[in-house]
């Protein structure tokens, strides 16, 4: 009787747990191991991997690092629903970041990214999984790449910690690869000299407040929704 009750409780918890999708790139990176070990059973975890990984030592490596993780091949993932889910990219290549920012969907990773945006699903990119600069790049190239990261912020994509429970004030604006630590620790991101207010910013404003913003400030669609829910008014100065 006790075991039956325990199983029922576990089933109910699994049913109510939020779906967490982990998107793997074509090549395995050791940073996946660290990320997988940080996961808990608080989520219904689905690792979406290349089809040829299934049944391979890589699949065994993933399940060994996260025993509560379910592996799904890319082909089978077309039947998954992105609605009300959280997608995490533990490792994101520079080319993948650029394509996602520009809306180029010619890889599985960028097509999944588009699915999430279309479904209004939350997307998080782990900061430690981004490709760092070597320091030898020309400054214009470096700034152009950083601009693509900032574009993703306008899509309400979170760059930082993967776990929403670990959010801290201004966590969204941690320094990106190659930037000084304080570069993005500001009340709103900035793209091409224009300030951007995201849903994360709106969540931090008091309900019923009036927020003074510079002329030309970009307010993302989700930020506008959150502001309307809290009766927040943006006043251009």
XYZ file of C-alpha atoms in Angstrom:
237
model
C 0.000 0.000 0.000
C 2.779 2.402 0.968
C 4.726 1.660 -2.198
C 1.622 2.206 -4.304
C 1.045 5.611 -2.694
C 4.690 6.561 -3.219
C 4.502 5.600 -6.898
C 1.324 7.614 -7.320
C 2.875 10.684 -5.723
C 5.971 10.375 -7.922
C 3.815 10.027 -11.023
C 1.806 13.106 -10.097
C 4.985 15.086 -9.484
C 6.396 14.014 -12.827
C 3.151 14.910 -14.560
C 3.130 18.401 -13.056
C 6.849 19.035 -13.576
C 7.778 21.558 -16.202
C 9.274 20.145 -19.384
C 12.952 21.009 -19.793
C 14.500 20.473 -23.207
C 18.282 20.286 -23.512
C 19.530 20.924 -27.032
C 22.802 19.240 -27.956
C 24.982 20.312 -30.865
C 26.505 17.808 -33.312
C 29.715 17.359 -31.338
C 29.937 16.534 -27.635
C 31.575 19.115 -25.380
C 32.886 18.389 -21.866
C 30.846 21.332 -20.603
C 27.759 19.202 -21.134
C 28.945 16.934 -18.302
C 29.037 19.801 -15.797
C 25.643 21.027 -16.903
C 24.015 17.590 -16.727
C 25.288 16.994 -13.208
C 23.621 20.238 -12.090
C 20.132 19.029 -13.089
C 17.560 17.729 -10.636
C 14.289 15.844 -10.790
C 12.351 19.101 -10.423
C 11.906 19.092 -14.205
C 10.774 16.566 -16.762
C 14.093 16.505 -18.567
C 14.386 15.638 -22.258
C 17.777 15.657 -23.951
C 17.349 16.187 -27.688
C 20.371 14.616 -29.354
C 21.534 13.670 -32.887
C 19.870 10.436 -33.923
C 23.149 8.505 -34.236
C 23.937 9.180 -30.571
C 21.084 6.942 -29.409
C 22.462 3.649 -28.120
C 26.029 4.925 -28.336
C 28.595 5.554 -25.551
C 27.628 9.247 -25.697
C 24.053 8.355 -24.770
C 25.345 6.294 -21.854
C 27.537 9.198 -20.795
C 24.542 11.550 -20.738
C 22.311 9.234 -18.711
C 25.192 8.495 -16.322
C 25.583 12.227 -15.630
C 21.831 12.767 -15.273
C 19.855 9.649 -14.373
C 16.502 11.453 -14.636
C 17.208 12.523 -18.228
C 15.235 11.037 -21.125
C 16.983 10.910 -24.495
C 15.084 11.786 -27.662
C 16.483 11.786 -31.183
C 16.116 14.807 -33.413
C 13.813 12.984 -35.810
C 11.403 11.989 -33.032
C 11.541 15.501 -31.542
C 9.197 16.812 -34.260
C 6.350 15.348 -32.187
C 7.311 17.276 -29.058
C 5.417 20.359 -27.972
C 7.390 23.481 -27.110
C 4.442 25.168 -25.386
C 4.953 25.980 -21.679
C 8.434 24.468 -21.797
C 11.924 25.671 -20.992
C 14.684 25.095 -23.548
C 18.324 25.331 -22.544
C 21.376 25.482 -24.793
C 24.230 24.414 -22.464
C 26.759 24.952 -25.259
C 26.130 27.341 -28.144
C 28.500 27.841 -31.048
C 29.207 31.322 -32.346
C 27.711 30.489 -35.732
C 24.568 29.203 -34.023
C 24.219 32.441 -32.075
C 24.569 34.536 -35.221
C 22.040 32.455 -37.157
C 19.531 32.525 -34.291
C 19.813 36.311 -34.055
C 19.328 36.710 -37.810
C 16.480 34.201 -38.054
C 18.449 31.793 -40.264
C 17.047 28.311 -39.650
C 19.286 25.929 -41.566
C 20.359 23.712 -38.650
C 18.431 21.664 -36.124
C 19.471 24.000 -33.295
C 18.205 27.130 -35.048
C 15.003 25.448 -36.236
C 14.275 24.430 -32.634
C 15.018 27.993 -31.539
C 12.440 29.252 -34.026
C 9.892 26.719 -32.731
C 10.366 28.043 -29.210
C 9.892 31.659 -30.260
C 6.792 30.731 -32.265
C 5.330 28.943 -29.234
C 6.239 31.728 -26.818
C 8.414 29.254 -24.917
C 11.288 30.305 -22.686
C 14.834 29.923 -24.032
C 18.016 30.121 -21.999
C 21.611 30.059 -23.186
C 24.198 29.111 -20.576
C 26.814 31.832 -20.342
C 29.684 29.427 -19.642
C 28.797 27.495 -22.801
C 29.428 30.405 -25.154
C 32.496 30.501 -27.352
C 35.032 32.955 -25.885
C 37.124 35.375 -27.888
C 40.845 34.744 -28.222
C 41.732 38.409 -27.867
C 43.295 38.499 -31.321
C 40.131 39.414 -33.215
C 39.821 42.860 -34.809
C 37.684 45.171 -32.697
C 34.975 45.642 -35.389
C 34.565 41.848 -35.644
C 34.308 41.487 -31.883
C 31.707 44.222 -31.625
C 29.669 42.742 -34.454
C 29.546 39.330 -32.744
C 28.583 40.912 -29.430
C 25.776 42.758 -31.196
C 24.212 39.391 -32.095
C 24.184 38.369 -28.440
C 22.428 41.625 -27.634
C 19.870 41.016 -30.378
C 18.944 37.762 -28.654
C 18.202 39.763 -25.511
C 15.578 41.689 -27.481
C 13.888 38.326 -28.166
C 13.650 37.814 -24.369
C 16.264 35.088 -24.525
C 18.101 34.720 -21.220
C 21.904 34.533 -21.305
C 23.311 33.504 -17.947
C 22.269 30.815 -15.482
C 20.072 28.049 -16.874
C 17.938 27.654 -13.752
C 15.164 30.258 -13.176
C 15.444 29.580 -9.437
C 18.978 30.958 -9.451
C 18.051 34.309 -10.931
C 19.541 37.338 -9.244
C 19.078 41.035 -10.028
C 20.695 41.923 -13.356
C 21.658 38.260 -13.998
C 20.518 38.693 -17.595
C 23.191 41.308 -18.076
C 26.250 39.354 -17.068
C 29.294 40.122 -19.164
C 29.290 38.294 -22.469
C 32.419 36.561 -23.780
C 35.182 39.119 -24.187
C 33.431 41.901 -22.261
C 34.362 43.438 -18.939
C 32.221 42.163 -16.080
C 30.309 45.426 -15.714
C 29.653 45.981 -19.402
C 26.056 44.731 -19.333
C 25.172 45.242 -15.670
C 22.720 47.997 -16.439
C 18.926 48.335 -16.016
C 18.406 47.479 -19.682
C 20.467 46.105 -22.532
C 21.701 48.279 -25.336
C 21.785 47.596 -29.060
C 23.268 50.104 -31.491
C 23.071 52.798 -28.836
C 19.385 52.207 -28.125
C 18.276 50.973 -24.735
C 16.177 47.809 -24.579
C 13.663 46.894 -21.906
C 12.948 43.174 -21.645
C 10.452 41.100 -19.675
C 13.122 40.635 -16.998
C 13.257 44.409 -16.523
C 9.472 44.745 -16.380
C 9.338 42.050 -13.709
C 11.582 44.180 -11.500
C 9.444 47.339 -11.644
C 6.857 47.971 -8.934
C 3.217 47.538 -9.910
C 1.522 50.789 -10.883
C 4.808 52.624 -11.295
C 5.834 55.098 -13.996
C 9.213 54.352 -15.544
C 11.165 57.135 -17.225
C 12.967 55.918 -20.351
C 15.157 57.641 -22.968
C 13.618 58.479 -26.317
C 14.071 55.637 -28.801
C 14.082 52.923 -26.150
C 13.010 49.506 -27.469
C 10.435 47.660 -25.346
C 10.099 43.998 -26.271
C 6.632 42.565 -26.872
C 6.803 40.341 -23.797
C 7.965 43.283 -21.691
C 4.925 45.250 -22.841
C 2.660 42.383 -21.792
C 4.295 42.143 -18.357
C 4.075 45.918 -17.920
C 0.368 45.921 -18.824
C -0.294 43.137 -16.307
C 1.345 45.237 -13.561
C -0.147 48.564 -14.748
C 3.315 49.972 -15.427
C 3.623 53.053 -17.624
C 6.708 53.983 -19.621
C 7.247 57.734 -19.912
C 9.703 59.050 -22.507
C 12.056 61.707 -21.186
